[in-house]
Amino acid sequence: MTTLPLSLPPRWRWPLRIALALSGWLALAATLALPGAGVWRTLVVCVFLLLCPGFAATRWARPTPWHERGWPFVVETAFLAVLLSLCLAVLAVEPFYLSETFTTTRVISTLAAMTSLLALLPTPGSRRPGARPTAPDDAPSPPGTRPAPATDSQHEPGTTARTAPGTPPPRPRSPGPPGDRGTVAVVGAGPYGLATACHLQAAPVRLRVFGQTMESWRAHMPDGMLLQTGPAASAIATPRHGYALADFRAARGLAGADDNRPVPLAEYVDYGRWFQEHLVPELEPCRVRRIRAAEGGFRLLLDSGEEPLAASVVLATGAVPYAYVPRALRACAEEGLASHTSQHRDLRRFTGERVAVLGAGQSALEFATLLYEARARPTVVARTSAVVFDPPPPNGTGDRSRLRGPGSPLGRGRPLLGAVSRGGAAYRRLPAPLRMELLRTVPRPSGAWWLKERAAGRFPVLCGRTLVRAEPGYGVVRLRLLDEYGRPEDIVVDHVLAATGYRVDIRRLDLLDPGLRQSLRVFAGAPVLTSGFESSTPGLYFTGLAAAPSFGPLLRFVAGTGFAARRLTAAVTAGKRR
């Protein structure tokens, strides 16, 4: 069979890079010189916008070793190039659009400069002249040879390998006792844990699922909360039909999932319980206190005292362990004057108090609204120049059918979120720093469309403010802020709520034994995962928010449960067959 090589011959590489670097300026020349509606101008500009920036960016992507040759690699690279081109185009357009200075010439000039830099700059880890080439980390061994044992020194560019002091090199795992051979333990019973358990039920493994159903949603979200995602994007994925949120509503005689009514938290928790009772009845409602490496797999310590052995463990622990509080608030938090929003369910405790809410997204705006409705005195402090709300969904029966497949988990009007949500596999191949930056900035902070009427004009909103210092004293907190011009401003409040989201940091996951935790390969605190969600420790998988740095913002939403569960199940099944 004829195959295509992974890379071009050396004599063609520089000419191709130069051609990519010049492509944007050629498109700019066509824009300026050719007629506005001319076919040649349209063709040149479209080819450049759809292909050239992305192909230049693929030089910085980590290659996929199992597609070294053949048409699958060509198709995957072309898909990645188009996806990256669209993402870069959106990034180039958005600043001009928001500042009302958009012109085609400015956008193409920006993209041309970006393409030239991506095409000509040396990539990190580029091989020096005369250096001996090395094979990719995960490249298959040549036929007839034994694969070398994995070591911590083999890692992605930009990642760091951590090994606990005095920890011996990992030994090959024995099959373990016959009763535990092939056991897969799923830790967590939220949307990602339940979806993973549903998909693993069809796999040839012995499955055990541990956790309290929807615990994070019940204990760490405020009473009266509504979901920002629409009903169609809030369904937990399952290979069986008849268990979407619409089916639950029909079974309970509630309004259909095709309407525009936001989903109340209490209703969604009931949906999760209903889903678990029907599809994961084997759930064991106990907590896992500790997971450590053991001969034959992993030893789990349950709060019941049992210590079962599992060959593989899937961690679906949710977002709560990764709640992020800015460093400036740490001293206030120790005195009980500052906290993260995930620590509060009943907001009536703040009645009559002055509360500063840090953030500009849905969590900050909804918490401030609920505080106002609980007769507290909230003030939103946001770094953004303005707070924005999502556009309402379209009305009319002609558009209702399109709501089943929203452009993104948060609906339409978010093209960049929609693009990265549809390319989880390609997202993983992006350079790690770019992945983390996209995860931080996509989607932009905003409130749900239905929140605007309840929030607008009800409480102060300080935009363009940066928190510099928080000084606790005499039961209050003095916040020193800087506005967008660098001018200082002080406000005094009784409590500070950090609606600052979540940042994955494996060091904070106390569930894992310290030796196991420190031996994981990480980047910026997040575990480095394979395409099947497996960490650097064989048999240990992460899903949900912990996998978002590898697969993109989609994993921050319930809409990502299907993508994650299918890939993870395929990887676990393949691992058991080896």
Coordinates of C-alpha atoms in Angstrom, one line a residue:
M1 CA 0.0 0.0 0.0
T2 CA 1.3 3.4 -0.9
T3 CA 1.8 5.7 2.1
L4 CA 2.7 9.4 2.5
P5 CA 5.7 10.3 4.7
L6 CA 5.2 12.3 7.9
S7 CA 7.4 15.2 6.8
L8 CA 8.7 16.7 3.6
P9 CA 12.3 16.2 2.4
P10 CA 14.7 18.6 4.1
R11 CA 15.2 20.6 0.9
W12 CA 11.5 21.5 0.7
R13 CA 11.0 22.5 4.4
W14 CA 12.4 26.0 4.2
P15 CA 10.7 26.9 0.9
L16 CA 7.4 25.8 2.4
R17 CA 7.9 27.8 5.5
I18 CA 8.8 30.9 3.4
A19 CA 5.7 30.3 1.2
L20 CA 3.5 30.2 4.4
A21 CA 5.2 33.3 5.7
L22 CA 4.5 35.2 2.5
S23 CA 0.9 33.9 2.0
G24 CA -0.7 36.4 4.2
W25 CA 1.0 39.4 2.6
L26 CA 0.0 37.9 -0.8
A27 CA -3.6 37.9 0.4
L28 CA -3.2 41.4 1.7
A29 CA -1.9 42.5 -1.7
A30 CA -4.9 40.8 -3.4
T31 CA -7.2 42.7 -1.0
L32 CA -5.7 46.0 -1.9
A33 CA -5.1 45.5 -5.6
L34 CA -8.0 43.4 -6.9
P35 CA -11.6 44.4 -7.3
G36 CA -13.8 44.0 -4.2
A37 CA -16.1 41.3 -5.5
G38 CA -13.6 39.7 -7.8
V39 CA -13.3 35.9 -8.0
W40 CA -9.5 35.9 -7.7
R41 CA -9.5 38.2 -4.6
T42 CA -12.1 36.0 -2.9
L43 CA -10.3 32.8 -3.8
V44 CA -6.9 34.0 -2.5
V45 CA -8.2 35.5 0.7
C46 CA -10.4 32.4 1.5
V47 CA -7.5 30.0 0.9
F48 CA -5.3 32.0 3.1
L49 CA -7.8 32.4 5.9
L50 CA -8.8 28.7 6.0
L51 CA -5.4 27.0 5.6
C52 CA -2.3 29.0 5.9
P53 CA -2.3 30.3 9.6
G54 CA -3.3 26.8 10.7
F55 CA -0.6 25.0 8.7
A56 CA 1.9 27.4 10.1
A57 CA 0.6 26.7 13.6
T58 CA 0.8 22.9 13.1
R59 CA 4.6 23.2 13.3
W60 CA 4.1 23.9 17.0
A61 CA 1.8 20.9 17.6
R62 CA 2.9 17.7 19.1
P63 CA 2.7 15.0 16.4
T64 CA 0.6 11.9 16.7
P65 CA 3.0 9.0 16.6
W66 CA 0.5 6.3 15.5
H67 CA -0.4 8.3 12.4
E68 CA 3.2 8.8 11.3
R69 CA 2.4 7.7 7.7
G70 CA -0.6 7.4 5.5
W71 CA -3.8 9.2 4.7
P72 CA -5.1 9.3 8.3
F73 CA -2.3 11.6 9.3
V74 CA -2.8 13.8 6.2
V75 CA -6.6 14.1 7.0
E76 CA -6.0 14.8 10.7
T77 CA -3.3 17.4 9.9
A78 CA -5.6 19.1 7.4
F79 CA -8.5 19.1 9.9
L80 CA -6.2 20.6 12.6
A81 CA -5.0 23.3 10.2
V82 CA -8.5 24.4 9.3
L83 CA -9.5 24.4 13.0
L84 CA -6.5 26.4 14.0
S85 CA -7.0 28.8 11.1
L86 CA -10.6 29.5 12.3
C87 CA -9.5 30.0 15.9
L88 CA -6.7 32.4 14.9
A89 CA -9.1 34.3 12.6
V90 CA -11.6 34.7 15.5
L91 CA -8.8 35.9 17.8
A92 CA -7.7 38.4 15.2
V93 CA -11.2 39.7 14.5
E94 CA -12.5 40.0 18.1
P95 CA -10.3 43.0 19.3
F96 CA -11.1 45.1 16.2
Y97 CA -14.8 44.2 16.5
L98 CA -15.0 45.1 20.2
S99 CA -13.2 48.4 19.6
E100 CA -15.4 49.1 16.6
T101 CA -12.3 49.5 14.3
F102 CA -12.9 46.4 12.2
T103 CA -11.7 46.4 8.6
T104 CA -10.7 43.6 6.3
T105 CA -7.2 45.1 5.8
R106 CA -6.5 45.2 9.5
V107 CA -7.6 41.7 10.1
I108 CA -5.6 40.2 7.2
S109 CA -2.5 42.3 8.2
T110 CA -2.7 40.8 11.7
L111 CA -3.1 37.3 10.5
A112 CA -0.3 37.7 8.0
A113 CA 2.0 38.8 10.8
M114 CA 1.0 35.9 13.0
T115 CA 1.4 33.4 10.1
S116 CA 4.9 34.8 9.4
L117 CA 6.0 34.4 13.0
L118 CA 4.6 30.9 13.3
A119 CA 6.2 29.8 10.1
L120 CA 9.7 31.3 10.6
L121 CA 10.3 31.1 14.3
P122 CA 12.1 28.0 15.6
T123 CA 9.8 25.7 17.6
P124 CA 10.7 24.7 21.2
G125 CA 12.8 21.6 21.2
S126 CA 14.0 22.1 17.6
R127 CA 16.9 19.8 16.9
R128 CA 20.2 21.5 16.5
P129 CA 22.2 20.9 13.4
G130 CA 24.1 17.6 13.8
A131 CA 22.0 16.4 16.7
R132 CA 20.9 12.9 16.8
P133 CA 17.2 12.5 16.1
T134 CA 15.0 10.9 18.7
A135 CA 11.8 9.0 18.4
P136 CA 8.5 10.4 19.8
D137 CA 7.7 9.3 23.3
D138 CA 4.8 7.1 22.4
A139 CA 6.2 5.8 19.1
P140 CA 5.6 2.0 18.7
S141 CA 8.7 -0.2 19.0
P142 CA 10.1 -1.7 15.8
P143 CA 8.8 -5.2 15.0
G144 CA 10.7 -7.9 16.9
T145 CA 12.0 -5.6 19.7
R146 CA 10.8 -5.2 23.3
P147 CA 9.6 -1.8 24.2
A148 CA 11.8 0.1 26.7
P149 CA 10.3 0.6 30.1
A150 CA 8.7 4.0 30.6
T151 CA 10.6 6.5 32.7
D152 CA 9.9 9.9 34.1
S153 CA 12.4 11.4 31.7
Q154 CA 10.1 10.8 28.7
H155 CA 7.6 13.7 28.6
E156 CA 6.1 16.3 26.4
P157 CA 8.0 19.4 25.7
G158 CA 7.2 21.9 28.5
T159 CA 6.2 19.3 31.0
T160 CA 8.1 18.4 34.1
A161 CA 8.5 14.9 35.6
R162 CA 8.0 14.6 39.3
T163 CA 9.1 11.6 41.4
A164 CA 8.6 11.4 45.1
P165 CA 11.9 11.5 47.0
G166 CA 13.2 8.0 47.6
T167 CA 10.5 6.4 45.5
P168 CA 11.8 3.4 43.5
P169 CA 11.1 3.2 39.8
P170 CA 7.6 1.8 39.1
R171 CA 7.6 -1.9 38.7
P172 CA 5.5 -3.9 36.2
R173 CA 2.1 -4.6 37.8
S174 CA 1.2 -8.2 38.4
P175 CA -2.3 -9.4 37.5
G176 CA -3.4 -9.4 41.1
P177 CA -5.8 -11.8 42.8
P178 CA -8.2 -13.5 40.4
G179 CA -11.2 -11.8 42.0
D180 CA -9.8 -8.3 41.4
R181 CA -8.3 -9.0 38.0
G182 CA -9.7 -6.5 35.5
T183 CA -11.6 -4.5 38.1
V184 CA -12.2 -0.8 37.2
A185 CA -13.1 1.6 39.9
V186 CA -14.9 4.9 39.1
V187 CA -14.5 7.4 41.9
G188 CA -17.2 10.1 41.7
A189 CA -20.9 10.1 41.0
G190 CA -21.5 13.4 39.3
P191 CA -22.3 13.8 35.6
Y192 CA -18.8 12.6 34.4
G193 CA -18.6 9.7 36.8
L194 CA -22.1 8.5 35.9
A195 CA -21.5 8.9 32.2
T196 CA -18.2 6.9 32.4
A197 CA -19.9 4.1 34.5
C198 CA -22.7 3.8 31.9
H199 CA -20.2 3.4 29.0
L200 CA -18.0 1.0 31.0
Q201 CA -20.9 -1.3 31.7
A202 CA -20.7 -2.7 28.2
A203 CA -16.9 -3.3 28.5
P204 CA -15.5 -6.7 29.5
V205 CA -14.5 -5.5 33.0
R206 CA -15.6 -5.8 36.5
L207 CA -16.9 -2.4 37.5
R208 CA -17.3 -0.7 40.9
V209 CA -18.5 2.8 41.3
F210 CA -18.0 4.9 44.4
G211 CA -19.5 8.2 45.5
Q212 CA -22.5 10.2 46.6
T213 CA -24.9 10.9 43.7
M214 CA -24.4 14.6 42.5
E215 CA -22.7 15.4 45.8
S216 CA -20.8 18.5 44.4
W217 CA -24.1 19.9 42.9
R218 CA -26.0 19.3 46.1
A219 CA -23.5 20.5 48.7
H220 CA -21.4 23.2 46.8
M221 CA -23.9 25.2 44.8
P222 CA -26.3 27.8 46.1
D223 CA -30.0 27.3 46.6
G224 CA -32.0 29.0 43.9
M225 CA -29.3 28.6 41.3
L226 CA -30.2 28.0 37.6
L227 CA -27.9 26.3 35.0
Q228 CA -26.2 28.6 32.5
T229 CA -26.3 25.8 29.9
G230 CA -29.5 25.0 28.1
P231 CA -31.5 21.8 28.6
A232 CA -30.1 20.2 25.5
A233 CA -26.5 20.7 26.6
S234 CA -27.1 19.6 30.1
A235 CA -28.0 15.9 29.4
I236 CA -25.6 13.3 30.8
A237 CA -24.3 11.1 28.0
T238 CA -25.3 7.4 27.9
P239 CA -25.1 4.8 25.1
R240 CA -28.8 4.0 25.8
H241 CA -31.7 6.1 24.5
G242 CA -34.4 7.6 26.7
Y243 CA -32.4 9.1 29.6
A244 CA -31.8 12.7 28.5
L245 CA -33.0 15.6 30.5
A246 CA -36.1 15.8 28.1
D247 CA -37.0 12.2 29.0
F248 CA -36.7 13.0 32.7
R249 CA -39.0 16.0 32.4
A250 CA -41.5 14.0 30.4
A251 CA -41.4 11.2 33.1
R252 CA -42.0 13.8 35.8
G253 CA -44.6 15.8 33.9
L254 CA -42.4 18.9 33.7
A255 CA -42.0 21.3 30.8
G256 CA -40.2 19.9 27.8
A257 CA -36.4 20.3 27.3
D258 CA -37.0 22.1 24.0
D259 CA -38.3 25.2 25.8
N260 CA -36.2 28.2 26.7
R261 CA -36.8 27.8 30.4
P262 CA -33.5 27.6 32.4
V263 CA -32.9 24.4 34.4
P264 CA -33.2 24.9 38.2
L265 CA -30.4 23.3 40.3
A266 CA -32.9 21.3 42.4
E267 CA -34.4 19.8 39.2
Y268 CA -31.0 19.0 37.8
V269 CA -30.0 17.2 41.0
D270 CA -33.2 15.1 40.8
Y271 CA -32.4 14.3 37.2
G272 CA -28.9 13.0 38.2
R273 CA -30.5 10.8 40.9
W274 CA -33.1 9.5 38.4
F275 CA -30.3 8.8 35.9
Q276 CA -28.2 6.9 38.5
E277 CA -31.2 4.9 39.8
H278 CA -32.0 3.6 36.3
L279 CA -28.5 3.2 34.8
V280 CA -26.0 2.9 37.6
P281 CA -27.9 1.0 40.3
E282 CA -24.6 -0.7 41.4
L283 CA -23.3 2.7 42.8
E284 CA -21.8 2.2 46.3
P285 CA -22.6 5.3 48.3
C286 CA -19.4 5.5 50.2
R287 CA -16.4 7.9 50.0
V288 CA -12.9 7.0 48.9
R289 CA -10.5 8.4 51.4
R290 CA -7.2 7.4 49.8
I291 CA -5.8 5.8 46.6
R292 CA -2.3 4.4 46.5
A293 CA -0.3 2.3 44.1
A294 CA -0.2 -1.4 45.0
E295 CA 1.0 -4.6 43.4
G296 CA -1.6 -5.5 40.9
G297 CA -3.0 -2.0 40.5
F298 CA -4.3 0.5 43.1
R299 CA -5.5 0.0 46.7
L300 CA -8.5 2.1 47.6
L301 CA -9.3 3.0 51.3
L302 CA -13.1 3.5 51.8
D303 CA -14.7 5.3 54.7
S304 CA -16.3 1.9 55.5
G305 CA -12.8 0.5 56.2
E306 CA -12.8 -1.8 53.2
E307 CA -9.6 -1.7 51.0
P308 CA -10.5 -3.1 47.6
L309 CA -7.9 -3.6 44.9
A310 CA -8.6 -2.2 41.4
A311 CA -6.5 -2.7 38.2
S312 CA -7.6 0.7 36.9
V313 CA -9.1 3.8 38.6
V314 CA -11.1 6.6 36.9
L315 CA -11.1 9.8 38.9
A316 CA -14.2 11.9 38.3
T317 CA -13.9 14.0 41.4
G318 CA -15.4 17.2 39.9
A319 CA -14.3 20.8 40.3
V320 CA -14.5 21.4 44.1
P321 CA -10.9 20.2 44.9
Y322 CA -9.6 22.8 42.5
A323 CA -11.5 25.9 43.8
Y324 CA -9.2 28.9 43.2
V325 CA -8.9 31.8 45.7
P326 CA -6.5 34.7 44.7
R327 CA -3.4 34.9 46.8
A328 CA -4.4 38.4 48.0
L329 CA -7.3 36.9 49.8
R330 CA -5.5 34.1 51.6
A331 CA -5.0 35.9 54.9
C332 CA -8.7 37.0 54.9
A333 CA -9.7 33.4 54.2
E334 CA -7.8 32.2 57.2
E335 CA -9.8 34.6 59.4
G336 CA -13.1 33.6 57.8
L337 CA -13.6 37.0 56.0
A338 CA -13.1 35.6 52.5
S339 CA -14.2 32.4 50.8
H340 CA -14.8 30.7 47.5
T341 CA -18.4 30.5 46.1
S342 CA -18.3 26.7 46.3
Q343 CA -18.3 26.9 50.1
H344 CA -21.8 28.4 50.3
R345 CA -25.2 26.8 49.8
D346 CA -27.4 29.0 51.9
L347 CA -26.7 32.7 51.3
R348 CA -29.1 33.9 54.0
R349 CA -26.2 34.0 56.4
F350 CA -25.1 37.2 54.6
T351 CA -28.3 39.0 55.1
G352 CA -27.6 42.7 55.9
E353 CA -23.8 42.3 55.2
R354 CA -21.7 44.1 52.6
V355 CA -20.3 41.5 50.3
A356 CA -17.7 42.0 47.6
V357 CA -18.0 39.4 44.8
L358 CA -14.9 39.1 42.7
G359 CA -15.5 38.0 39.1
A360 CA -17.3 38.9 35.9
G361 CA -18.8 35.5 34.8
Q362 CA -22.0 33.6 35.5
S363 CA -20.9 32.6 39.0
A364 CA -20.2 36.1 40.1
L365 CA -23.3 37.7 38.6
E366 CA -25.6 35.0 39.8
F367 CA -24.2 35.0 43.3
A368 CA -24.5 38.7 43.5
T369 CA -28.1 38.5 42.3
L370 CA -28.9 35.7 44.9
L371 CA -27.2 37.8 47.6
Y372 CA -29.3 40.8 46.7
E373 CA -32.5 38.7 46.8
A374 CA -31.4 37.4 50.2
R375 CA -31.3 41.1 51.4
A376 CA -27.5 41.3 51.5
R377 CA -25.6 44.3 49.9
P378 CA -23.4 42.9 47.2
T379 CA -20.8 44.7 45.1
V380 CA -19.3 43.0 42.0
V381 CA -15.6 43.7 41.4
A382 CA -14.6 42.8 37.8
R383 CA -11.3 43.1 35.9
T384 CA -13.1 43.3 32.6
S385 CA -14.1 46.7 31.2
A386 CA -17.8 45.7 31.3
V387 CA -20.0 42.8 32.3
V388 CA -21.9 41.1 29.4
F389 CA -24.8 38.8 29.1
D390 CA -25.4 36.0 26.5
P391 CA -27.9 36.8 23.8
P392 CA -31.3 35.2 24.3
P393 CA -32.1 32.1 22.2
P394 CA -34.1 32.7 19.0
N395 CA -37.9 32.6 19.2
G396 CA -40.3 30.9 16.9
T397 CA -40.9 27.3 16.0
G398 CA -38.6 27.6 13.0
D399 CA -35.6 27.9 15.2
R400 CA -36.6 25.5 17.9
S401 CA -35.2 22.4 16.1
R402 CA -31.8 24.0 15.9
L403 CA -31.6 24.4 19.7
R404 CA -31.0 20.6 19.9
G405 CA -27.5 21.1 18.5
P406 CA -26.2 24.5 19.9
G407 CA -23.2 26.1 18.5
S408 CA -21.5 25.6 21.8
P409 CA -22.4 24.3 25.3
L410 CA -23.5 27.9 26.1
G411 CA -25.6 28.3 22.9
R412 CA -24.9 30.4 19.9
G413 CA -22.8 33.5 19.6
R414 CA -19.6 31.9 20.8
P415 CA -17.8 30.7 17.7
L416 CA -14.4 30.1 19.4
L417 CA -15.9 28.0 22.2
G418 CA -17.8 26.1 19.5
A419 CA -14.7 25.5 17.5
V420 CA -12.6 24.2 20.4
S421 CA -15.5 22.2 21.7
R422 CA -15.7 20.2 18.5
G423 CA -12.0 19.4 18.3
G424 CA -11.1 17.8 21.6
A425 CA -8.7 15.3 20.0
A426 CA -7.0 18.0 17.9
Y427 CA -6.9 20.4 20.9
R428 CA -4.7 18.0 22.7
R429 CA -2.0 18.4 20.0
L430 CA -1.7 22.1 20.5
P431 CA 1.3 23.4 22.4
A432 CA 0.7 23.1 26.1
P433 CA 1.0 26.9 26.8
L434 CA -1.5 27.6 24.1
R435 CA -3.9 25.0 25.5
M436 CA -3.7 26.6 29.0
E437 CA -4.3 30.1 27.5
L438 CA -7.3 29.0 25.6
L439 CA -8.7 27.2 28.7
R440 CA -8.3 30.5 30.7
T441 CA -9.9 32.8 28.1
V442 CA -12.5 30.6 26.4
P443 CA -15.4 31.2 26.9
R444 CA -15.3 34.9 27.8
P445 CA -16.8 35.8 31.2
S446 CA -20.5 36.5 30.8
G447 CA -23.9 36.0 32.5
A448 CA -26.8 33.9 31.2
W449 CA -29.4 35.7 29.1
W450 CA -32.1 35.1 31.7
L451 CA -30.1 36.7 34.5
K452 CA -29.9 40.2 32.9
E453 CA -33.3 41.3 34.0
R454 CA -32.8 40.1 37.6
A455 CA -29.3 41.7 37.9
A456 CA -29.2 44.9 35.9
G457 CA -29.2 48.0 38.1
R458 CA -29.8 46.1 41.4
F459 CA -26.3 46.4 42.9
P460 CA -23.0 48.2 42.2
V461 CA -20.7 46.8 39.6
L462 CA -17.1 48.1 39.6
C463 CA -15.6 47.2 36.2
G464 CA -11.9 47.6 35.2
R465 CA -10.8 47.0 38.8
T466 CA -7.8 44.9 39.8
L467 CA -7.4 43.6 43.3
V468 CA -4.1 44.6 44.8
R469 CA -4.4 44.0 48.5
A470 CA -7.0 42.8 51.0
E471 CA -6.4 43.9 54.6
P472 CA -8.5 42.2 57.3
G473 CA -9.2 43.9 60.6
Y474 CA -11.9 44.5 63.2
G475 CA -14.2 42.1 61.5
V476 CA -14.2 43.8 58.1
V477 CA -12.0 43.7 55.0
R478 CA -10.5 46.7 53.2
L479 CA -9.9 46.0 49.6
R480 CA -7.3 48.1 47.7
L481 CA -8.3 48.3 44.0
L482 CA -6.7 49.8 40.9
D483 CA -8.9 51.1 38.1
E484 CA -8.0 50.7 34.4
Y485 CA -6.0 54.0 34.6
G486 CA -3.9 52.8 37.6
R487 CA -5.7 55.0 40.1
P488 CA -6.2 53.5 43.6
E489 CA -9.6 52.9 45.2
D490 CA -10.5 51.4 48.6
I491 CA -13.8 49.7 49.6
V492 CA -14.7 48.2 52.9
V493 CA -16.9 45.1 53.1
D494 CA -17.9 42.5 55.7
H495 CA -17.0 39.5 53.5
V496 CA -15.3 38.8 50.1
L497 CA -16.6 36.0 47.9
A498 CA -14.2 34.7 45.2
A499 CA -16.2 33.8 42.1
T500 CA -12.8 33.2 40.5
G501 CA -13.4 29.7 39.1
Y502 CA -11.3 26.6 39.3
R503 CA -7.7 25.8 38.4
V504 CA -6.5 22.2 38.2
D505 CA -3.7 21.5 40.6
I506 CA -3.0 17.8 41.3
R507 CA -1.1 18.8 44.4
R508 CA -4.4 19.7 46.0
L509 CA -6.0 16.4 45.3
D510 CA -5.6 14.8 48.8
L511 CA -7.4 11.7 47.6
L512 CA -4.2 10.5 46.0
D513 CA -1.4 9.1 48.1
P514 CA 1.5 11.7 48.2
G515 CA 3.9 9.3 46.5
L516 CA 1.4 8.5 43.7
R517 CA 0.5 12.2 43.3
Q518 CA 4.1 13.4 43.1
S519 CA 5.1 10.7 40.5
L520 CA 2.5 12.0 38.0
R521 CA 3.8 14.0 35.0
V522 CA 2.1 17.4 35.1
F523 CA 2.1 20.7 33.2
A524 CA 1.0 23.8 35.1
G525 CA -0.5 21.6 37.8
A526 CA -2.6 19.5 35.4
P527 CA -1.9 15.8 34.7
V528 CA -0.5 15.0 31.3
L529 CA -3.0 12.6 29.6
T530 CA -2.9 10.4 26.6
S531 CA -5.6 10.5 24.0
G532 CA -7.5 7.9 26.1
F533 CA -7.4 10.1 29.3
E534 CA -4.8 7.9 30.9
S535 CA -2.1 9.6 33.1
S536 CA 1.6 8.8 33.2
T537 CA 0.8 6.2 35.8
P538 CA -0.7 3.2 33.8
G539 CA -4.2 2.5 34.8
L540 CA -4.9 5.9 36.4
Y541 CA -7.4 8.0 34.4
F542 CA -8.7 11.5 34.9
T543 CA -12.0 12.9 33.5
G544 CA -14.0 16.0 33.9
L545 CA -12.3 19.3 34.8
A546 CA -9.0 17.6 35.4
A547 CA -8.9 16.6 31.8
A548 CA -9.9 20.1 30.4
P549 CA -6.2 21.3 30.1
S550 CA -5.6 18.4 27.8
F551 CA -8.9 18.3 25.8
G552 CA -10.2 21.9 26.0
P553 CA -13.0 23.9 27.6
L554 CA -15.6 21.3 26.5
L555 CA -14.6 19.3 29.6
R556 CA -15.8 22.1 31.8
F557 CA -19.4 21.5 30.8
V558 CA -21.8 18.5 31.1
A559 CA -21.9 18.5 27.3
G560 CA -18.4 16.9 27.3
T561 CA -19.5 13.8 29.1
G562 CA -20.1 11.9 25.9
F563 CA -16.7 12.7 24.3
A564 CA -14.8 11.8 27.5
A565 CA -16.7 8.6 28.3
R566 CA -16.4 7.1 24.8
R567 CA -12.7 7.8 24.6
L568 CA -11.9 6.7 28.1
T569 CA -14.0 3.5 27.7
A570 CA -12.2 2.6 24.5
A571 CA -8.8 3.1 26.2
V572 CA -9.7 1.0 29.2
T573 CA -11.0 -1.8 27.0
A574 CA -7.9 -1.7 24.8
G575 CA -5.7 -1.8 27.9
K576 CA -7.5 -4.9 29.3
R577 CA -7.0 -6.7 26.0
R578 CA -3.2 -6.2 26.1

